[in-house]
Short mmCIF file of C-alpha atoms in Angstrom, two decimals:
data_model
loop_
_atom_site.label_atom_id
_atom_site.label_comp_id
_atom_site.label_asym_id
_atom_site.label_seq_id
_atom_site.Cartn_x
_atom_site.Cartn_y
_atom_site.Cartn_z
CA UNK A 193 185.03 -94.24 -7.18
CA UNK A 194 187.22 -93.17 -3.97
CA UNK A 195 187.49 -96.70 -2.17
CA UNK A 196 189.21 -95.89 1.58
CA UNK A 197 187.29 -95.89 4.26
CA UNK A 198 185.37 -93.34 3.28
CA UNK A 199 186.38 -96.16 1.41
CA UNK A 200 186.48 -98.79 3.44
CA UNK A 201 188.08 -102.18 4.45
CA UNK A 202 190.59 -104.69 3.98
CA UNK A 203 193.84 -106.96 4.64
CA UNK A 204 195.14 -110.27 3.28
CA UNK A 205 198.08 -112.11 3.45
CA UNK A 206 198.73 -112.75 -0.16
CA UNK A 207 199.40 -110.08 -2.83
CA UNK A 208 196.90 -110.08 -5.56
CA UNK A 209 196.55 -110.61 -9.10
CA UNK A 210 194.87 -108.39 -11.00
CA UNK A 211 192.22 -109.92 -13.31
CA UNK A 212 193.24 -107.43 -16.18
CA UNK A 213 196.82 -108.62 -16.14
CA UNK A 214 197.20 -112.03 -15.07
CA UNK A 215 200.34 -113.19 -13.44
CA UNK A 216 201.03 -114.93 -9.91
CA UNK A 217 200.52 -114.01 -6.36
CA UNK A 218 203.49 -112.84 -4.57
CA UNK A 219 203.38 -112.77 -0.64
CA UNK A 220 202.55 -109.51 1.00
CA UNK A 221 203.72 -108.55 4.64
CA UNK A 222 200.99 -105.98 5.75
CA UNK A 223 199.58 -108.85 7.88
CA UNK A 224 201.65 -110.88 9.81
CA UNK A 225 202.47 -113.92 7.18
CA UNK A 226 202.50 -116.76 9.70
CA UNK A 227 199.14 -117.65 9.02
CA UNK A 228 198.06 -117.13 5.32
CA UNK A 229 194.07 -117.56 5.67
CA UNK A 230 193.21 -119.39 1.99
CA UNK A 231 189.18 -119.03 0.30
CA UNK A 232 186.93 -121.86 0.38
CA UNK A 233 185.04 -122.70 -3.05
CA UNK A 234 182.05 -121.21 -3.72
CA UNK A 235 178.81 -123.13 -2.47
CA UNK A 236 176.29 -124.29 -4.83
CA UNK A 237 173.28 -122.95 -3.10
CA UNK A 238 172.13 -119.64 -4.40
CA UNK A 239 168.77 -117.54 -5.62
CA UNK A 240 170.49 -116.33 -8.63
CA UNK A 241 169.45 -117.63 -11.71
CA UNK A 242 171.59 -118.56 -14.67
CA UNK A 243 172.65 -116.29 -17.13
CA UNK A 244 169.56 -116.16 -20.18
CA UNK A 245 169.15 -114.90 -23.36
CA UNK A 246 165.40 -114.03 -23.00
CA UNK A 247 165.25 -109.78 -23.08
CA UNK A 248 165.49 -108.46 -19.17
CA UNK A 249 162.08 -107.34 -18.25
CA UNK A 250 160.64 -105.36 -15.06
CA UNK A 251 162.07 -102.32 -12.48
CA UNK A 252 165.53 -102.17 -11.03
CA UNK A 253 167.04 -99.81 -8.34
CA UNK A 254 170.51 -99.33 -8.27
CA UNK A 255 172.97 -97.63 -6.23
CA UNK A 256 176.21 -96.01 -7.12
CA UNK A 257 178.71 -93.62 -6.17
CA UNK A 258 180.76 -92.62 -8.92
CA UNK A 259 180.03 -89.02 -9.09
CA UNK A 260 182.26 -88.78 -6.16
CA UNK A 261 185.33 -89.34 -8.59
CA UNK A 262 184.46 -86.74 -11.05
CA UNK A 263 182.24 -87.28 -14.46
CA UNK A 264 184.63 -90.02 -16.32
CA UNK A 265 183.82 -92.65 -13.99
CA UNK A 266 179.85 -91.76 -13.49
CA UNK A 267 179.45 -90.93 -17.20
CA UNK A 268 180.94 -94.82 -18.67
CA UNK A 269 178.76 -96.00 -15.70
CA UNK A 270 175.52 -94.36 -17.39
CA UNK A 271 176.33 -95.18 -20.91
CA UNK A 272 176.81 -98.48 -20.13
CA UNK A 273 173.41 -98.47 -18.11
CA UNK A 274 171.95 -96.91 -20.87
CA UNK A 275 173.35 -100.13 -23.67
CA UNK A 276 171.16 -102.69 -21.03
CA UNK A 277 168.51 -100.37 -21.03
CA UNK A 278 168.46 -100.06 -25.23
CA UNK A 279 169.23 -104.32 -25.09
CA UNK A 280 166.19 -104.37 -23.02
CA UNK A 281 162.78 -102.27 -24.10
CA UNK A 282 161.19 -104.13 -20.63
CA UNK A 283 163.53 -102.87 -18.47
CA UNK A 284 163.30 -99.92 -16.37
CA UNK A 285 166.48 -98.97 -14.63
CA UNK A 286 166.44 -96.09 -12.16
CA UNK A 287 169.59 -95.13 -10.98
CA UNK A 288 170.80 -93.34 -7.92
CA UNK A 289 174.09 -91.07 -7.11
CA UNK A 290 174.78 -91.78 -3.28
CA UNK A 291 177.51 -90.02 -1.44
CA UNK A 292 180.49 -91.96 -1.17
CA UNK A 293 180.50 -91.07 2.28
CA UNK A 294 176.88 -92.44 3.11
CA UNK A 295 176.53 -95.37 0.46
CA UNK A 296 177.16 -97.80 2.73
CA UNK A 297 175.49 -96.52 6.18
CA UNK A 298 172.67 -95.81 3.95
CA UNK A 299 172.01 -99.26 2.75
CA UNK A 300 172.74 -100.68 5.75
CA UNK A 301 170.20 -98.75 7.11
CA UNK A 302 167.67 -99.38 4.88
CA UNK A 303 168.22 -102.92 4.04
CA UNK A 304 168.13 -103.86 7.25
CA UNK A 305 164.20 -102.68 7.70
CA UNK A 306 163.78 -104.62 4.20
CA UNK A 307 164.35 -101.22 1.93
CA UNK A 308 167.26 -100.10 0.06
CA UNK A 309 167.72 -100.60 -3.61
CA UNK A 310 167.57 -103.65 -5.49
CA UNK A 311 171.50 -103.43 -5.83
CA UNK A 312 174.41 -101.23 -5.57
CA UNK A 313 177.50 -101.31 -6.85
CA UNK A 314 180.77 -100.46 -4.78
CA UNK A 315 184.38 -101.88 -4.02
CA UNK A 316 184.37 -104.66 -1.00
CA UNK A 317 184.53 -102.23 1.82
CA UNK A 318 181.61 -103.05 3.99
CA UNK A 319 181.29 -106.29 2.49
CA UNK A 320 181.98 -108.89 5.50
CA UNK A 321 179.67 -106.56 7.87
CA UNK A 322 176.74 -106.68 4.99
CA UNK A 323 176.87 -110.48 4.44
CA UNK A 324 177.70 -111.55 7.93
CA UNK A 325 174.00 -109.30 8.76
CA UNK A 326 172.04 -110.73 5.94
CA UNK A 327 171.60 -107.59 4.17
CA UNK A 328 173.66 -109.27 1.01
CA UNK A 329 172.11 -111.84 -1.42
CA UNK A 330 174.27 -115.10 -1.65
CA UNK A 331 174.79 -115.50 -5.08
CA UNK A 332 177.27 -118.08 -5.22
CA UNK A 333 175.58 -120.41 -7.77
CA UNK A 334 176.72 -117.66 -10.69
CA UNK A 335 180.60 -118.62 -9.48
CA UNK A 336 180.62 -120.72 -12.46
CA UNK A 337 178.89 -118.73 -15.20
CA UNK A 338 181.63 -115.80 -13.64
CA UNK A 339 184.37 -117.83 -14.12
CA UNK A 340 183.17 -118.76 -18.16
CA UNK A 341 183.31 -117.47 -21.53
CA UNK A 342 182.39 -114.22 -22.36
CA UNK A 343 182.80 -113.10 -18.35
CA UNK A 344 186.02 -114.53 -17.75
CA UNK A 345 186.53 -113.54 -14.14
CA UNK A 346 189.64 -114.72 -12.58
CA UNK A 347 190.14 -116.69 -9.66
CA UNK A 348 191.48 -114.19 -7.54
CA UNK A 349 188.58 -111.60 -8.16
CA UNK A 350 186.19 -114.53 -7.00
CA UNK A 351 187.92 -115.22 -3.97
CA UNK A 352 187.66 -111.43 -2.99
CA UNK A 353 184.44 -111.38 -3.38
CA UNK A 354 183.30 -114.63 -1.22
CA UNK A 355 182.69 -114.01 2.91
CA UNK A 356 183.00 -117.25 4.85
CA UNK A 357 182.58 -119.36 1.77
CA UNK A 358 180.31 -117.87 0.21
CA UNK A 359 179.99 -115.48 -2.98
CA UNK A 360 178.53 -112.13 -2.20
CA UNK A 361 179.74 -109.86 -4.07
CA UNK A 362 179.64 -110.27 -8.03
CA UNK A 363 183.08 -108.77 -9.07
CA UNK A 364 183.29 -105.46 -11.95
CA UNK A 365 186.56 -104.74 -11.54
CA UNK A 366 190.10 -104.38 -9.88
CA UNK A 367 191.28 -101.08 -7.48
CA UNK A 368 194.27 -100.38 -5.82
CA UNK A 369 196.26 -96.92 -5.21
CA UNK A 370 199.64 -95.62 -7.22
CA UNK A 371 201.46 -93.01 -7.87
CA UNK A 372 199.77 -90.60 -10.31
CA UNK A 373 202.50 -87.85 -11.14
CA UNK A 374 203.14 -84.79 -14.46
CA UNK A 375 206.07 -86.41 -16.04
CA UNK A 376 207.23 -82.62 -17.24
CA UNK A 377 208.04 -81.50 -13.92
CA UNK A 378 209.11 -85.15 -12.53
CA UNK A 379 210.91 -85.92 -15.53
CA UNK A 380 212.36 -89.09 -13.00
CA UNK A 381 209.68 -90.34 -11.06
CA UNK A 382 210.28 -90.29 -7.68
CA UNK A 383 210.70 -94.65 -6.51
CA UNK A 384 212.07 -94.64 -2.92
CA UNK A 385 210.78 -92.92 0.28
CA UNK A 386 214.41 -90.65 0.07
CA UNK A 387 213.52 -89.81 -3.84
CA UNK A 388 210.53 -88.63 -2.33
CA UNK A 389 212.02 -86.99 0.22
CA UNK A 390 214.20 -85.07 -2.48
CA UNK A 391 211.14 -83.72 -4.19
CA UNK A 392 208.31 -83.41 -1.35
CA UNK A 393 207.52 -79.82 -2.14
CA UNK A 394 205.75 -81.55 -5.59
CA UNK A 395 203.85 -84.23 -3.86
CA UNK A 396 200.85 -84.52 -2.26
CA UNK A 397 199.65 -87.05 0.13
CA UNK A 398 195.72 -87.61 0.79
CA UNK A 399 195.54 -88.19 5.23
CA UNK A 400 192.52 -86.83 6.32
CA UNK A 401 190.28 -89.04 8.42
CA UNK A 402 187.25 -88.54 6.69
CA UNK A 403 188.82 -88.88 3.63
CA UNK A 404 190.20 -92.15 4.06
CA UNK A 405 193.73 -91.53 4.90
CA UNK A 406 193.96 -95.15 6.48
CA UNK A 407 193.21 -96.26 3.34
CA UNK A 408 195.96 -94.73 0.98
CA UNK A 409 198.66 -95.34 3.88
CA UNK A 410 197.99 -99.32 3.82
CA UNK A 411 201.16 -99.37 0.80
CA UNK A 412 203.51 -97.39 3.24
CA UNK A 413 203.59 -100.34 5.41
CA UNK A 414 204.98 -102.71 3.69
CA UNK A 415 208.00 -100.44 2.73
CA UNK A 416 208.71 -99.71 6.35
CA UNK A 417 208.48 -103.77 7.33
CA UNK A 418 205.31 -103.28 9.20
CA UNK A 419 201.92 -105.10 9.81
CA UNK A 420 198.86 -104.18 10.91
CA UNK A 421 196.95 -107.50 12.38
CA UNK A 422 197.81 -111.44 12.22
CA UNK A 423 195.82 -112.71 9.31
CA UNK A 424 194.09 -115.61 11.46
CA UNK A 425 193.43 -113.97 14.98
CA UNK A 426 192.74 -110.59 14.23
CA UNK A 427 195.41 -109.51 16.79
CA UNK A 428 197.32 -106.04 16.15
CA UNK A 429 200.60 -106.23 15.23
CA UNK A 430 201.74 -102.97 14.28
CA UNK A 431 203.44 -102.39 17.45
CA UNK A 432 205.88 -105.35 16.74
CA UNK A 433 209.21 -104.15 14.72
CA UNK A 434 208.70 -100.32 14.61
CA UNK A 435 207.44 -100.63 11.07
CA UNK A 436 203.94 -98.71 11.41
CA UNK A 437 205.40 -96.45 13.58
CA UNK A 438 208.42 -95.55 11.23
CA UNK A 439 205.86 -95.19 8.02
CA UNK A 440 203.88 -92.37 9.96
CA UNK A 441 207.10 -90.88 11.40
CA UNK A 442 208.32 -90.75 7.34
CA UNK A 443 204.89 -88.92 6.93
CA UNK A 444 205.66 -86.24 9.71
CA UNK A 445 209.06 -85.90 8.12
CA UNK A 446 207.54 -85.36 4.65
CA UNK A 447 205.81 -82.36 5.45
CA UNK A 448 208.54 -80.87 7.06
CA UNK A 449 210.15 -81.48 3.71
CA UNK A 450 207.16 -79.45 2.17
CA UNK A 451 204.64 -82.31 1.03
CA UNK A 452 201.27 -81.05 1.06
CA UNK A 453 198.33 -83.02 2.34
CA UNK A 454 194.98 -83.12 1.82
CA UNK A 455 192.16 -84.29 4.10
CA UNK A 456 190.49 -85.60 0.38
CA UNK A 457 191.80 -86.67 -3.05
CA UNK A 458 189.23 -84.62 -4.81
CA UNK A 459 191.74 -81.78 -3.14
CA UNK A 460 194.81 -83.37 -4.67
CA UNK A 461 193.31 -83.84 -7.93
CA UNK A 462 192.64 -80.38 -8.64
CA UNK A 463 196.21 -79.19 -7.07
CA UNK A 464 197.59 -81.70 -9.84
CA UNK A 465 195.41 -80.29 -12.41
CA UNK A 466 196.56 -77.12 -11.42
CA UNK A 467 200.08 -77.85 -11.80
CA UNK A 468 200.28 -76.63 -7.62
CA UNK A 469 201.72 -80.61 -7.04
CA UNK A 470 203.32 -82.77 -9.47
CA UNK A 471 201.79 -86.12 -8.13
CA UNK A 472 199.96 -87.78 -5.66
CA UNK A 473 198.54 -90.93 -4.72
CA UNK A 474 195.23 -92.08 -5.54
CA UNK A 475 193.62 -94.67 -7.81
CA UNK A 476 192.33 -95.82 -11.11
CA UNK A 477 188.98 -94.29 -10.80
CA UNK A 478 191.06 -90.87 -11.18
CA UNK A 479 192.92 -91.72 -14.41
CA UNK A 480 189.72 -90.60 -16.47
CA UNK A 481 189.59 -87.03 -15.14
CA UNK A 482 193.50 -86.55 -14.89
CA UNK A 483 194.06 -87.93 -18.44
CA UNK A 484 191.59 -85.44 -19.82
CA UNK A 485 193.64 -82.62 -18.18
CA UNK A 486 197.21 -83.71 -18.59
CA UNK A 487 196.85 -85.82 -21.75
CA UNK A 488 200.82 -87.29 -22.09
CA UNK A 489 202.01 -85.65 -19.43
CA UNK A 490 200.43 -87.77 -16.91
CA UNK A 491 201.98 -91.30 -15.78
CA UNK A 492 201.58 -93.61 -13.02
CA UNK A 493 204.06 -95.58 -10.96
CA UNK A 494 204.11 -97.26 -8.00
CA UNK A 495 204.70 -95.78 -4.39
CA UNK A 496 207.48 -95.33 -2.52
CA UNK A 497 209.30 -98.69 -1.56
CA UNK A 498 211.46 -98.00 1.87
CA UNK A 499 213.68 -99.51 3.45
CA UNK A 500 211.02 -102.61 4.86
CA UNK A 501 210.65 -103.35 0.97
CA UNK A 502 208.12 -102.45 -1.67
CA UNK A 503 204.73 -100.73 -2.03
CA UNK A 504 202.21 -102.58 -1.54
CA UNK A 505 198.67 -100.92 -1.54
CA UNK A 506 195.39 -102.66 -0.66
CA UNK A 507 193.84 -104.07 -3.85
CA UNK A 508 190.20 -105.68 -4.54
CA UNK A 509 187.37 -105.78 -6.69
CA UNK A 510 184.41 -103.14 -7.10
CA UNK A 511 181.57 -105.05 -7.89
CA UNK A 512 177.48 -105.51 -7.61
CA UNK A 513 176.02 -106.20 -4.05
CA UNK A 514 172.33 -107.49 -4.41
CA UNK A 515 170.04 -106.79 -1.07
CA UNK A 516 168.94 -109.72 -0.09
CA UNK A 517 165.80 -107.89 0.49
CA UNK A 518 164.81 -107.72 -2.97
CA UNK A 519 162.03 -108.97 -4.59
CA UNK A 520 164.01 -108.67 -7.53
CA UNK A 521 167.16 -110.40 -6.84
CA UNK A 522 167.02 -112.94 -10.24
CA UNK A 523 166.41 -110.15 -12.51
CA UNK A 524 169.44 -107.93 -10.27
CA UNK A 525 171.77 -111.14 -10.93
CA UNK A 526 170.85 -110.50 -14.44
CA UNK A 527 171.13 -106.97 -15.24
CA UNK A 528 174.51 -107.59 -13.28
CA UNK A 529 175.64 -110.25 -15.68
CA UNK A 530 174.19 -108.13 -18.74
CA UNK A 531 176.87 -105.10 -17.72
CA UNK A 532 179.74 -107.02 -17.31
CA UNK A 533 179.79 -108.34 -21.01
CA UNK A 534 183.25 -107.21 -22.46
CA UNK A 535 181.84 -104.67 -24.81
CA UNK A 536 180.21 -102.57 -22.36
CA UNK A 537 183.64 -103.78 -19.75
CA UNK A 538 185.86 -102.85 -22.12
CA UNK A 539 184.11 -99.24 -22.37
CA UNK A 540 184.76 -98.70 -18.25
CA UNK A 541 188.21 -99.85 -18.89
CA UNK A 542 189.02 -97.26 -21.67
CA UNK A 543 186.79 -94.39 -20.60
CA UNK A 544 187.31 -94.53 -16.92
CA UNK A 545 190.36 -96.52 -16.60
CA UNK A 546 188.73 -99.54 -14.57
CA UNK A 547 190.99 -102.71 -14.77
CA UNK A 548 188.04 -105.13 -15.47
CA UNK A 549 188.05 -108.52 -13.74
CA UNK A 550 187.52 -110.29 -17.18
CA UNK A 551 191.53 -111.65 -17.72
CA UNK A 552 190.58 -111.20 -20.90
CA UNK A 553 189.99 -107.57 -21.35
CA UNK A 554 193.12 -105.27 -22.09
CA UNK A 555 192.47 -101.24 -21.19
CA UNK A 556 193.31 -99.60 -24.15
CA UNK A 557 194.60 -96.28 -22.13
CA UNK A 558 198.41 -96.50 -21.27
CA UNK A 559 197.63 -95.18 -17.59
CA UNK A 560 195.24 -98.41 -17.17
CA UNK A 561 197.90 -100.25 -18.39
CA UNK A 562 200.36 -98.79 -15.44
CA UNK A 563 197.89 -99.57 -13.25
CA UNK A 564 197.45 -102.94 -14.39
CA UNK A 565 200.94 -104.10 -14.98
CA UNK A 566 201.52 -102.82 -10.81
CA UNK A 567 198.47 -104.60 -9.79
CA UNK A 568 200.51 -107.97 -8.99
CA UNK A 569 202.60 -106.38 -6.20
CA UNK A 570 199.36 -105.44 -4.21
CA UNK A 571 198.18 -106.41 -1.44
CA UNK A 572 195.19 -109.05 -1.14
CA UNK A 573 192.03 -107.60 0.41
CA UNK A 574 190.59 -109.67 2.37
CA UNK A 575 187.45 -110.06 4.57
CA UNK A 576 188.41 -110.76 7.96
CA UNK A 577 185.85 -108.85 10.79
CA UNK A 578 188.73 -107.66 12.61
CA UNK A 579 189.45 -105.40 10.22
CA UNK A 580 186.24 -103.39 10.97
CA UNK A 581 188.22 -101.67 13.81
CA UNK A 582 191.76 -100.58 11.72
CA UNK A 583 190.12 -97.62 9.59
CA UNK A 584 188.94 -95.54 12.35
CA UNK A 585 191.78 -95.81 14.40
CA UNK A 586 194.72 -95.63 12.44
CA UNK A 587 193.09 -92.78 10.89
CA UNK A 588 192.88 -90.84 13.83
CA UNK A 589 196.87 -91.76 14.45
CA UNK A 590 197.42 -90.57 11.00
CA UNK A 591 195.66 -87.58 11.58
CA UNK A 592 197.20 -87.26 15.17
CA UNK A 593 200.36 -87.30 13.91
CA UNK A 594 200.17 -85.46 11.03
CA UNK A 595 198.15 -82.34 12.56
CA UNK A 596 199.27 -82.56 15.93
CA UNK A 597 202.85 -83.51 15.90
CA UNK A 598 202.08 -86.66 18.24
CA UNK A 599 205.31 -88.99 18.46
CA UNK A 600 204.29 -91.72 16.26
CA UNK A 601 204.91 -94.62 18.30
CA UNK A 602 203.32 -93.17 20.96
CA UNK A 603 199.73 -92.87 18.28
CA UNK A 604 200.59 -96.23 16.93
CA UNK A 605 200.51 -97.95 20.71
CA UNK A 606 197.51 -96.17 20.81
CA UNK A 607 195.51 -97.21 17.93
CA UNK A 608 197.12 -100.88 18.45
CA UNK A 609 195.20 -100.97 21.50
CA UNK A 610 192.23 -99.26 20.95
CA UNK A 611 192.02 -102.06 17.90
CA UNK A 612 192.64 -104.82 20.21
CA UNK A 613 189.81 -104.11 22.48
CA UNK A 614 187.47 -103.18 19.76
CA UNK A 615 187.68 -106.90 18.53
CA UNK A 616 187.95 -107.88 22.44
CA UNK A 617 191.36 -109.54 21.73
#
């Protein structure tokens, strides 16, 4: 699933651990470090009801968006589906392809009249806005059960998933954006912004507003030096240092060079298919369709570091959202915990190259591995409301910049402030 802004949403001032690979935060400099927010435990409170062993009986409605990533993502989703279903003669499940573009307006829209679906699942995008309006079920009380044998779900994943406190969000699995690339024509992958300089006629770079260019360029930052927002006031900082402004100036410069770019990865994809690139950035929810077509000759590594330091892309959980609206929010929690058992995890992680947030699951696929073992030098994404007003605007400066020529600074300034007053700082 494409998870931007058509995907969405994030910041944090602590890299993140992947739940598939373990390991140990690292800082992250995307938002200014001086004050590291930390998560508060889960609450005990909750509707949701402990895991059971009794068979799963009644109707479900669920949401999700997969088939925006190709088939290898939506079809593990369905089989999976399918293994509850078979586990559970009682259980009807109907499920429902949204849009990426409109799964969240849409449930927002609903839920908050009391309709919608039972549940959805999704990355953490719209997360803070949905539980800070009551659309999401608080279903903090399964922290524990999460955390046990057979679901295994790390710390970090939980943390991701909790707004002010609170658990909202019951986590699937870990996302963050690399460098996909066809190791026959890049026989050296391409590690610095000047390696990819050298070879920008064979990469791609996904920018388009609507696509969720703010989304893929959150990595750049870091390798220019620059942040986007202090991590406890909300305040822009991208105008401090030049850092923002240089990544988005290294942009314009790269498609002087000849990089191509692509208002949407599904663009990308099928360039690198084609053999028209030889890599591009994107995610894990790819690796299932690109694997299929380039079989050994695909690898993934991370992006560009610069002269700021390393990549460091946004990374969080997908996961289940329950509307609070439901009159079927137990039985929700449940199907949600049936899903997540490693067999039927360990199937997403192999067949669609999802990095589970069980620390106990290992992808099978070498290209989940990649993604897995680069994981720990992302960037925590976090749930701060300020946030809210970053996507739009530093999309439209990427876009500016990229389509218009507009001196970067000059669209960084702009966006800074446009931010600023947004969150009426």
């Amino acid at each position: 699933m494409l998870r931007k802004t058509q995907f969405g949403a994030l910041i944090g001032a602590v890299a993140i651990v992947v739940a598939a690979c373990g390991g140990s935060a690292t800082t992250a400099p995307t938002v200014a470090p001086s004050t590291a927010p930390t998560s508060a435990a889960p609450s005990t409170a909750t509707s949701a009801a402990p895991a059971t062993a009794a068979p799963l009986t009644g109707n479900l409605t669920i949401w999700e968006a997969y088939g925006a990533s190709g088939s290898a993502e939506k079809d593990a989703f369905d089989k999976i589906v399918a293994t509850v279903k078979t586990a559970n003669p009682g259980l009807t499940v109907t499920v429902t392809d949204v849009p990426f573009a409109n799964l969240f307006t849409n449930f927002e829209t609903q839920a908050a009249t009391g309709a919608g679906p039972d549940m959805y699942i999704a990355p953490n995008d719209n997360l803070p806005t949905e539980a800070r309006s009551s659309l999401l079920a608080d279903e903090s009380g399964l922290a524990a059960t999460l955390k046990a044998a057979p679901y295994n779900t790390s710390d970090v994943a939980i943390n991701a998933a909790m707004v002010d406190g609170k658990l909202y969000e019951i986590p699937e699995s870990m996302k963050a954006v690399e460098l996909f690339y066809n190791n026959s024509v890049l026989t050296t992958a391409p590690a610095t912004s000047d390696d990819w300089k050298t070879n920008a006629s064979k990469l791609g770079w996904v920018y388009g507003a609507n696509g969720g260019g703010s989304y893929y360029l959150w990595g750049l930052f870091s390798a220019f030096g620059g942040t986007i927002m202090d991590a406890t006031s909300g305040k822009c900082t991208a105008t401090t240092g030049g850092g923002v402004a240089a990544a988005l100036k290294w942009l314009q410069d790269m498609k002087a060079a000849g990089m191509h770019f692509y208002q949407n990865d599904g663009d990308a994809k099928a360039d690198l298919i084609s053999g028209k690139i030889a890599g591009f950035i994107d995610g894990p929810w790819q690796s299932g369709d690109l694997s299929k077509a380039l079989g050994s000759k695909l690898s993934v590594v991370a992006g560009p570091s610069g002269p700021g330091g390393a990549w460091a892309p946004l990374t969080a959980p997908d996961g289940f959202y329950i509307n609070s609206a439901s009159p079927n929010k137990d039985l929700a929690a449940q199907f949600a915990l049936q899903f997540l058992l490693p067999a039927n995890e360990q199937v997403f992680a192999n067949d669609a190259g999802h990095l589970p947030a069980n620390t106990t699951i290992q992808p099978s696929d070498s290209i989940a591995q990649s993604f897995a073992a680069l994981m720990p030098k992302g960037f925590a994404r976090p749930t701060l409301k300020a946030l809210n007003n970053y996507w739009g605007n530093f999309g439209n400066a990427l876009v500016a910049v990229i389509d218009k020529g507009t001196d970067a600074t000059s669209a960084v300034a702009t966006a800074c402030a446009a931010m600023d007053k947004a969150n009426g700082l």
